[in-house]
PDB file of C-alpha atoms in Angstrom:
ATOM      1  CA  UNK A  60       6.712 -54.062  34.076  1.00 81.00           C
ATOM      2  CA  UNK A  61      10.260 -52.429  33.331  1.00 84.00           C
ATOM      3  CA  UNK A  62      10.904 -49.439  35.129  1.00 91.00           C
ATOM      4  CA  UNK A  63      13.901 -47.567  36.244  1.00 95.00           C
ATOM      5  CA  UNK A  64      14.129 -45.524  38.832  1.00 96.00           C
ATOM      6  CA  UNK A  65      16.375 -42.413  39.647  1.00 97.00           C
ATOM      7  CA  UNK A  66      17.518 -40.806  43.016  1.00 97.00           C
ATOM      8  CA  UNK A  67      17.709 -38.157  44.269  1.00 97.00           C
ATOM      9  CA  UNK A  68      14.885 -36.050  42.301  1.00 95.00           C
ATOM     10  CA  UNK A  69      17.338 -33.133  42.861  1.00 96.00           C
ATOM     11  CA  UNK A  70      20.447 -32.456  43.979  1.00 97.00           C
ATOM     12  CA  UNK A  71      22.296 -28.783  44.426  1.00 98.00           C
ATOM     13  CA  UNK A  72      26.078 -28.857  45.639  1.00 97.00           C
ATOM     14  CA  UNK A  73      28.719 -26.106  45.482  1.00 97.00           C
ATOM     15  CA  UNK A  74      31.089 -26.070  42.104  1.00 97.00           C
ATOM     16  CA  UNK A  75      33.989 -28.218  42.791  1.00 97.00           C
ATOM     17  CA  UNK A  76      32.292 -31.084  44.820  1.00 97.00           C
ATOM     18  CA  UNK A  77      31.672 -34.669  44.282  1.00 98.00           C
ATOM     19  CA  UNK A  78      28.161 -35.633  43.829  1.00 98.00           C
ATOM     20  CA  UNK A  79      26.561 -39.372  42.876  1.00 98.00           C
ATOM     21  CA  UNK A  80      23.004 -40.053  41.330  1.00 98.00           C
ATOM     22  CA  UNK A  81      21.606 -43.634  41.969  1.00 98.00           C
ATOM     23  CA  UNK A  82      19.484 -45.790  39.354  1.00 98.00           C
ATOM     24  CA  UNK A  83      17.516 -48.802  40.159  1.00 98.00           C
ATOM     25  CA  UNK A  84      15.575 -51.022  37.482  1.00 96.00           C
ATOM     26  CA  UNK A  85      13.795 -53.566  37.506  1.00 94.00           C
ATOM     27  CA  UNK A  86      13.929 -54.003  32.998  1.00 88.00           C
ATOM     28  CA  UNK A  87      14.527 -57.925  32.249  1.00 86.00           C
ATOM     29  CA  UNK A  88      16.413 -59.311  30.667  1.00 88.00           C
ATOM     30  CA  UNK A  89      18.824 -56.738  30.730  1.00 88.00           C
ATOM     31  CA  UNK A  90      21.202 -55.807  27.801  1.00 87.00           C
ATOM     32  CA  UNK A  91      22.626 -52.401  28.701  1.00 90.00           C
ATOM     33  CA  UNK A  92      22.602 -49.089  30.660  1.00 93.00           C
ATOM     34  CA  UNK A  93      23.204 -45.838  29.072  1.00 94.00           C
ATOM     35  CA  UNK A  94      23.654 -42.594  31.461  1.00 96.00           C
ATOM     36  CA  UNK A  95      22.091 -39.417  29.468  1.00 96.00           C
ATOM     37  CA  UNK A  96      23.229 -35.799  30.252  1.00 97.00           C
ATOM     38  CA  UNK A  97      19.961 -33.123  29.059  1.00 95.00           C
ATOM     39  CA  UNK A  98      21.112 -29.452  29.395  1.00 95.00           C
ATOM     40  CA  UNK A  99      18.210 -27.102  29.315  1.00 91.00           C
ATOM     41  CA  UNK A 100      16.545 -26.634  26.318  1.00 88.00           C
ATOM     42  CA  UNK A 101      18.308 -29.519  24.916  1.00 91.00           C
ATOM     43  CA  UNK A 102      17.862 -33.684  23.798  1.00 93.00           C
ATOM     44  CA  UNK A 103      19.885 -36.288  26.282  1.00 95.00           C
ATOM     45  CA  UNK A 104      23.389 -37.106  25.320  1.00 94.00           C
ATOM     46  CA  UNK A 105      25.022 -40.023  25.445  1.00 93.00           C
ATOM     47  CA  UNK A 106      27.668 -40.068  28.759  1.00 95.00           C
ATOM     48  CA  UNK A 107      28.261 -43.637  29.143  1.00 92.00           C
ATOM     49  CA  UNK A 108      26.870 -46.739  28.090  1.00 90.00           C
ATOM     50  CA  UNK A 109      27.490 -50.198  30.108  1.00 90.00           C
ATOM     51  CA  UNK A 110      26.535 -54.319  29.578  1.00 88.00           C
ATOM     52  CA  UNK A 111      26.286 -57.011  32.011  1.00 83.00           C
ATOM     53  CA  UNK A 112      29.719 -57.154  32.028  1.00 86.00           C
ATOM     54  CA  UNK A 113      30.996 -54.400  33.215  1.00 88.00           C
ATOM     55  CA  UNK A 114      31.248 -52.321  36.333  1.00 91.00           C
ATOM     56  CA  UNK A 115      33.175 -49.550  36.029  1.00 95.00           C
ATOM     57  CA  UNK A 116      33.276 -47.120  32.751  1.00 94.00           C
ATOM     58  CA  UNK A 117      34.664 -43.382  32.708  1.00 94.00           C
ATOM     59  CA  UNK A 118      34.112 -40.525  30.833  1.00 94.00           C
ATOM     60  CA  UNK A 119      36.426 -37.983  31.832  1.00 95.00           C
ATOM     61  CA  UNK A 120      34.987 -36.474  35.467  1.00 97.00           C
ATOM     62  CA  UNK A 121      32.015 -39.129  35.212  1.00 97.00           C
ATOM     63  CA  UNK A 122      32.448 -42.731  36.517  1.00 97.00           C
ATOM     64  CA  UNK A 123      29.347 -44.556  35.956  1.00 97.00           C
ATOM     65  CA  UNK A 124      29.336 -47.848  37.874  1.00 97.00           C
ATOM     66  CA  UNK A 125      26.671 -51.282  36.870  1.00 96.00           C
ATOM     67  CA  UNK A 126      26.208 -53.849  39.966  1.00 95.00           C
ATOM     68  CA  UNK A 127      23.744 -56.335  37.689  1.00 91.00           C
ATOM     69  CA  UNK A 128      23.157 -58.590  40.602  1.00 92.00           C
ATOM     70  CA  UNK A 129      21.372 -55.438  42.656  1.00 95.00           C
ATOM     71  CA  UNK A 130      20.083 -54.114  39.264  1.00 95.00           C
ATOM     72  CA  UNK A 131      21.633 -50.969  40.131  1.00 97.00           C
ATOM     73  CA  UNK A 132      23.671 -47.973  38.500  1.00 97.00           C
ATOM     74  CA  UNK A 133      25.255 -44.986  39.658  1.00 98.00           C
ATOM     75  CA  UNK A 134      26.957 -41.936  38.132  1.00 98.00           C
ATOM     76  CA  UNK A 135      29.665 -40.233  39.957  1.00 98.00           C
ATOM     77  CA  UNK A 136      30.733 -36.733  38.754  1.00 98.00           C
ATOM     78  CA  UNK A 137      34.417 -35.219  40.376  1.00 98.00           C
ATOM     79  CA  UNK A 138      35.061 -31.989  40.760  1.00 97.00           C
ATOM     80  CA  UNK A 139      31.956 -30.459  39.591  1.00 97.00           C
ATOM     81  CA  UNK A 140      32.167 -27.332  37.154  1.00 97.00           C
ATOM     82  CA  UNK A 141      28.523 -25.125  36.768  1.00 97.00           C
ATOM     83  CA  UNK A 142      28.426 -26.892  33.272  1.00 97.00           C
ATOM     84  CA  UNK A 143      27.709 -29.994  34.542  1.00 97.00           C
ATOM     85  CA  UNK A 144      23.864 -28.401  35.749  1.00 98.00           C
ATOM     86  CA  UNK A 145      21.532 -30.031  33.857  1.00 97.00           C
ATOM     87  CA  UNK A 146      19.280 -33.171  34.213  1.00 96.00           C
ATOM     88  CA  UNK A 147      20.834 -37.164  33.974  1.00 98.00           C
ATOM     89  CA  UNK A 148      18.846 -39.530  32.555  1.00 97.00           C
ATOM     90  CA  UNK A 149      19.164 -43.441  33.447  1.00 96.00           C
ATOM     91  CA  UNK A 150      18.382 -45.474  29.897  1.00 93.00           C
ATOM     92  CA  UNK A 151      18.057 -49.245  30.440  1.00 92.00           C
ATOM     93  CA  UNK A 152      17.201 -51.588  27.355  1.00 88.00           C
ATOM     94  CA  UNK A 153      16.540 -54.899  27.662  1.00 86.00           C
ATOM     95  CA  UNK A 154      17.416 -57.818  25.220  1.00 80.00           C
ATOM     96  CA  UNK A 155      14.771 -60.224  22.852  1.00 68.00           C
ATOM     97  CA  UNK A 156      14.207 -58.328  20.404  1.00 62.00           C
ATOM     98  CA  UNK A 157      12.885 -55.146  22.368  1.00 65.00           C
ATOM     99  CA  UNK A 158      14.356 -51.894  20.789  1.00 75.00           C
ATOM    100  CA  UNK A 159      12.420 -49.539  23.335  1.00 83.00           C
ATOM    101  CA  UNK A 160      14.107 -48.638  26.214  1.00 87.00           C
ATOM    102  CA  UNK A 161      13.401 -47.734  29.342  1.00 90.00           C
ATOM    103  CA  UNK A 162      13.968 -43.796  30.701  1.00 92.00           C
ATOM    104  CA  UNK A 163      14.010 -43.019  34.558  1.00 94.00           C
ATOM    105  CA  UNK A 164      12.661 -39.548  35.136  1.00 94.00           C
ATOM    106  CA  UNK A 165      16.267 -37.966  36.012  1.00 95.00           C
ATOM    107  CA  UNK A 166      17.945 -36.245  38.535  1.00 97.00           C
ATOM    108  CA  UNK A 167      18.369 -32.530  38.182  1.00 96.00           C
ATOM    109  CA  UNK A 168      21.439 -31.571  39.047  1.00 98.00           C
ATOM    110  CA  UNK A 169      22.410 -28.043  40.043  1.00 98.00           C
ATOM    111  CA  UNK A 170      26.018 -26.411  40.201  1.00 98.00           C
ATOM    112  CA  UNK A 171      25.990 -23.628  42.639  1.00 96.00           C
ATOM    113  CA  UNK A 172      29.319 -20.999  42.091  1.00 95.00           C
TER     114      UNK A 172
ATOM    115  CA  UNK B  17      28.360 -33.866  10.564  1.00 56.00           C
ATOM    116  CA  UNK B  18      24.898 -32.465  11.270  1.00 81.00           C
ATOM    117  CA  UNK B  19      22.972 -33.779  13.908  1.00 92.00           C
ATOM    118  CA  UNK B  20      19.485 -34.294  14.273  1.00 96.00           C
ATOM    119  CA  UNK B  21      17.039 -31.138  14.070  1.00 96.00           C
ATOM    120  CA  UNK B  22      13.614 -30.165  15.040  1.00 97.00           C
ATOM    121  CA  UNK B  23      10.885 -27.152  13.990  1.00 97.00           C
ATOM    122  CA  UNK B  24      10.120 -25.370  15.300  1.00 97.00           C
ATOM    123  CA  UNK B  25      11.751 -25.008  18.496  1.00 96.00           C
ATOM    124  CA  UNK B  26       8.632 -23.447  20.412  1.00 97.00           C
ATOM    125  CA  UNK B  27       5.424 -23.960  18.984  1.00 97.00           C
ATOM    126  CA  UNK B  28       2.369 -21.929  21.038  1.00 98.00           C
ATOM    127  CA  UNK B  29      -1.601 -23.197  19.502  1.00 97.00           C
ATOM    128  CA  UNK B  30      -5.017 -23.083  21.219  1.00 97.00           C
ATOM    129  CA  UNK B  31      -6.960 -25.517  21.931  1.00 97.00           C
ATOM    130  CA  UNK B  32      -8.241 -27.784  18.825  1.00 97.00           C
ATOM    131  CA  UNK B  33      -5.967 -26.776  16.547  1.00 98.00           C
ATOM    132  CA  UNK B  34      -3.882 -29.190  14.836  1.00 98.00           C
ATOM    133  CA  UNK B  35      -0.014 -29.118  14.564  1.00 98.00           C
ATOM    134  CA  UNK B  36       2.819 -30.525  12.625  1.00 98.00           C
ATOM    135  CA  UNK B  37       6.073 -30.865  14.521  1.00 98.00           C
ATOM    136  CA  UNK B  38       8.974 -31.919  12.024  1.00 97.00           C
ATOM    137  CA  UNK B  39      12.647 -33.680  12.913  1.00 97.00           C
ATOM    138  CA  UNK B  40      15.214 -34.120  10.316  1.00 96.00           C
ATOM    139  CA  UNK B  41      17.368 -37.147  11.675  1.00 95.00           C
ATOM    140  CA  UNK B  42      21.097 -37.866  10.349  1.00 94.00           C
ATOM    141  CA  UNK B  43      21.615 -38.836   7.391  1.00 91.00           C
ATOM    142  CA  UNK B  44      21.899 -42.551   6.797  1.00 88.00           C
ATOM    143  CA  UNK B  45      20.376 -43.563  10.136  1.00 91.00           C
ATOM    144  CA  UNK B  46      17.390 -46.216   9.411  1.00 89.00           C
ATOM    145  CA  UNK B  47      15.581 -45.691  13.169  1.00 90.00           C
ATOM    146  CA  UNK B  48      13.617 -42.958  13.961  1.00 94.00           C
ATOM    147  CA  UNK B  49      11.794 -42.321  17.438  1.00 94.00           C
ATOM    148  CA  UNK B  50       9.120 -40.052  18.529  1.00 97.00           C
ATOM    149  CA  UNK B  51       9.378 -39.166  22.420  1.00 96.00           C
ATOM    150  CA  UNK B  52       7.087 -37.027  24.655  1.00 97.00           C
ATOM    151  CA  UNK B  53       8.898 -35.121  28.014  1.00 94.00           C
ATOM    152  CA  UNK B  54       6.347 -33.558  29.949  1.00 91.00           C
ATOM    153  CA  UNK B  55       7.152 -31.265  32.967  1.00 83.00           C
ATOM    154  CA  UNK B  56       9.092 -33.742  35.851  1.00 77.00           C
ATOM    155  CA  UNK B  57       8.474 -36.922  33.628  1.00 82.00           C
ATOM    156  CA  UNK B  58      10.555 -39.296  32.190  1.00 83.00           C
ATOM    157  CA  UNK B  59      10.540 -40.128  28.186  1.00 91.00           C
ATOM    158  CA  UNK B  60       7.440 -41.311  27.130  1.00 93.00           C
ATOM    159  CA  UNK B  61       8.098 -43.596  23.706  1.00 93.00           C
ATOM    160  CA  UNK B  62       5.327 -42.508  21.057  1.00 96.00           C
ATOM    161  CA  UNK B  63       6.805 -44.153  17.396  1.00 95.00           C
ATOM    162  CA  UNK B  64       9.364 -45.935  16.219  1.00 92.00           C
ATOM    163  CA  UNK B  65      10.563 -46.272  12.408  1.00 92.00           C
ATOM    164  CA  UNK B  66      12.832 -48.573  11.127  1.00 88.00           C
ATOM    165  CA  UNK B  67      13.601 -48.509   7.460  1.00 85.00           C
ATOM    166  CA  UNK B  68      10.475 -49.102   5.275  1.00 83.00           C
ATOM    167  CA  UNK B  69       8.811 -51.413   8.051  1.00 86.00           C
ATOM    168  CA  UNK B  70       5.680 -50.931   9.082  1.00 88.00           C
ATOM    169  CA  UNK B  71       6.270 -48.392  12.509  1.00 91.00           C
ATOM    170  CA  UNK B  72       5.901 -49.139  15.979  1.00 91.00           C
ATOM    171  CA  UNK B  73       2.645 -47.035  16.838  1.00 93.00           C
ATOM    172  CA  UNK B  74       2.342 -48.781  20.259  1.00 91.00           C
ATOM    173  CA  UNK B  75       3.135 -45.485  21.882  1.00 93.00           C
ATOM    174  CA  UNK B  76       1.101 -43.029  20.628  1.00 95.00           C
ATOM    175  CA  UNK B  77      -1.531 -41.848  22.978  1.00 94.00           C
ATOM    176  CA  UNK B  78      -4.662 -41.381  21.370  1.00 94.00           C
ATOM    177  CA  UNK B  79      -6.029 -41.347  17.380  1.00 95.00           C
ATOM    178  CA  UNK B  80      -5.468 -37.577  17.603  1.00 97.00           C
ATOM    179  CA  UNK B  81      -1.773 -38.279  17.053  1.00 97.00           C
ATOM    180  CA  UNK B  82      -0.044 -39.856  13.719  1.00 97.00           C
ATOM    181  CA  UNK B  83       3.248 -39.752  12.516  1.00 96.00           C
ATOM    182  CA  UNK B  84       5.304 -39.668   9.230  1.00 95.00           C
ATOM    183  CA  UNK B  85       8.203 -40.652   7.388  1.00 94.00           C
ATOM    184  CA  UNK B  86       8.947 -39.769   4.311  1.00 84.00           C
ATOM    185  CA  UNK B  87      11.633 -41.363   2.100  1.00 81.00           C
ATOM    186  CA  UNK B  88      13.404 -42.783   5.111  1.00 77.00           C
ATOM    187  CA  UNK B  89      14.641 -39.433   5.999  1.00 90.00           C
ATOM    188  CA  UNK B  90      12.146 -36.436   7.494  1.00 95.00           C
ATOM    189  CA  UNK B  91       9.524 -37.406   9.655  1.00 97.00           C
ATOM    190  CA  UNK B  92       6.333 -35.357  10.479  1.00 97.00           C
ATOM    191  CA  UNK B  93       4.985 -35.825  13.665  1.00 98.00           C
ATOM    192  CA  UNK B  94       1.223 -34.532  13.933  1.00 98.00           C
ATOM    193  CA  UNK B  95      -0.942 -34.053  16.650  1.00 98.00           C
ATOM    194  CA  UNK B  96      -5.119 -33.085  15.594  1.00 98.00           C
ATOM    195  CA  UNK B  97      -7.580 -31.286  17.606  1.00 98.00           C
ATOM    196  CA  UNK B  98      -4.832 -30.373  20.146  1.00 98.00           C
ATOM    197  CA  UNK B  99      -5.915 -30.502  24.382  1.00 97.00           C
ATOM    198  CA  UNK B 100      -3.917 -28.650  27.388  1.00 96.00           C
ATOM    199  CA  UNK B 101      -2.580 -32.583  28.102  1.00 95.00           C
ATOM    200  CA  UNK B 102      -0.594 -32.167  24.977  1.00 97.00           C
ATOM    201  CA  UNK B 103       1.578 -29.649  26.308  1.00 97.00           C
ATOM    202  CA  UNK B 104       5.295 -31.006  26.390  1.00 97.00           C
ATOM    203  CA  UNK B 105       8.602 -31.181  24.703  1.00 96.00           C
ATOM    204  CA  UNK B 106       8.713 -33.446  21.525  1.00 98.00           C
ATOM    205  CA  UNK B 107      11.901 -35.148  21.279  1.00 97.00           C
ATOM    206  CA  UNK B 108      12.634 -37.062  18.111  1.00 97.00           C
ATOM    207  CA  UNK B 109      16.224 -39.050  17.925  1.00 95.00           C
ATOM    208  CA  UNK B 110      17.719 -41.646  15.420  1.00 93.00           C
ATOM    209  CA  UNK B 111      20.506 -44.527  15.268  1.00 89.00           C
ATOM    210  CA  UNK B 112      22.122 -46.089  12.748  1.00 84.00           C
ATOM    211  CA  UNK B 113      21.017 -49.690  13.563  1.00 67.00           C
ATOM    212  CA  UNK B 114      18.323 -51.952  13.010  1.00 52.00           C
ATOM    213  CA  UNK B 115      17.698 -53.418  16.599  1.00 51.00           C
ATOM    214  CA  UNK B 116      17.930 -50.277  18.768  1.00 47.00           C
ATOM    215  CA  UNK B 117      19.658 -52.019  21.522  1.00 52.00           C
ATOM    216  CA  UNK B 118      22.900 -50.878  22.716  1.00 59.00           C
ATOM    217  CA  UNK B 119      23.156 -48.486  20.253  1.00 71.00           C
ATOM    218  CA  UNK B 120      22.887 -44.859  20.667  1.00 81.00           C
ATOM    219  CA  UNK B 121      19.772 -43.033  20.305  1.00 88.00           C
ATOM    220  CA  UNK B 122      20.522 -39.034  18.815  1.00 93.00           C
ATOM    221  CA  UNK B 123      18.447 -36.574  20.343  1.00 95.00           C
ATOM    222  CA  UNK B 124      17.299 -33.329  18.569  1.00 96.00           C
ATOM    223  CA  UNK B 125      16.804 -30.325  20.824  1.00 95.00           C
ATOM    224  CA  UNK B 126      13.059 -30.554  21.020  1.00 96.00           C
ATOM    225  CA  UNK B 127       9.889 -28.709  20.460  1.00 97.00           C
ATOM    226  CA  UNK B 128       8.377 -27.121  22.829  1.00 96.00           C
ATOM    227  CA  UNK B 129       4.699 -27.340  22.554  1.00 97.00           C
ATOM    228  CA  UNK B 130       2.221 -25.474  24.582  1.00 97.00           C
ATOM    229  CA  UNK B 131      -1.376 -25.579  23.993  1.00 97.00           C
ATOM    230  CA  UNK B 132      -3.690 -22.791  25.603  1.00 96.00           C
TER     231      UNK B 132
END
């Protein structure tokens, strides 16, 4: 069964720290993993999306990184700013046809002045 | 452009009543997806429509719910005889490709349904 799985649950840190969320899955075969930001009250957005290939992708303060061999993804956010509070989502899809992906539950991230 | 939108935003019932939740996706995107968020849980996949194929009803949970979609566009997501369980946010999001993977899935902000 695919599932993805996201660490920590929560996480609160002071604004203008580093912070990183962890994803393990276990979806076969794999074809891509998308990192989802969810403010409250709103649907996911898009952060980053990354295939088998690669390992490192930016989007401005968030580096998302792909080790395919461990099956496992992190997100790395830099110099946190109180927007960044809101819940990422790990998205893995998985190739053959398959056009429903897999969500991890999220982290929820908190931003503390 | 417009993105995708959802009404209403907050919809309260009581038990047993039916209710229509509605997403408008962007225009010109084939794929449509119903999602459930309850509290603490991931997305849970409910539909899927993809041009004027049949839809992907694996998801939905019971016969209570159905879903919708009208002229490619609007879809109507409807849930009959409503239960507490049902309480959740009702994401809908579309794409602009046929296959789903690797492309980017649109959200809409949600309805927030609570049944009492």
């Amino acid at each position: 069964k695919n599932q993805v799985e996201q660490s920590p649950q929560s996480l609160i840190i002071l604004e203008g720290k580093n912070c990183t969320l962890q994803c393990n899955y276990t979806v076969s075969p794999f074809s891509n993993l998308r990192w989802y930001k969810q403010d409250t009250g709103r649907g996911p957005v898009s952060l980053t999306i990354m295939t088998f290939s690669e390992n490192t992708k930016s989007n401005g303060r968030y580096t998302a990184t792909l080790d395919a061999d461990t099956k496992q993804s992190s997100l790395h956010i830099t110099a946190s700013q109180l927007s960044d509070s809101a819940s990422y989502i790990c998205v893995v899809s998985a190739t053959g046809g398959s056009y429903i992906p897999t969500f991890g539950r999220g982290t929820s991230l908190i931003v503390h002045p | 452009g417009a993105g995708v939108s959802q009404s209403p935003s907050n919809k309260v019932t009581e038990k047993g009543k039916d209710v229509e939740l509605r997403c408008d996706p962007i225009s010109g995107h084939t794929a449509l997806y119903w999602y459930r968020q309850s509290l603490g849980q991931g997305l849970e996949f409910l539909i899927y429509f993809q041009g004027n194929s049949a839809p992907d009803k694996s998801g939905l949970p019971s016969d209570r719910f159905s879903a919708e979609r009208t002229g490619g566009s609007v879809s109507t997501l409807t849930i009959q005889r409503t239960q507490q369980e049902d309480s959740a946010v009702y994401l809908c999001a579309s794409s602009s490709y046929s296959t789903g993977t690797g492309v980017e899935q649109y959200f809409g902000p949600g309805t927030r349904l609570t049944v009492t």
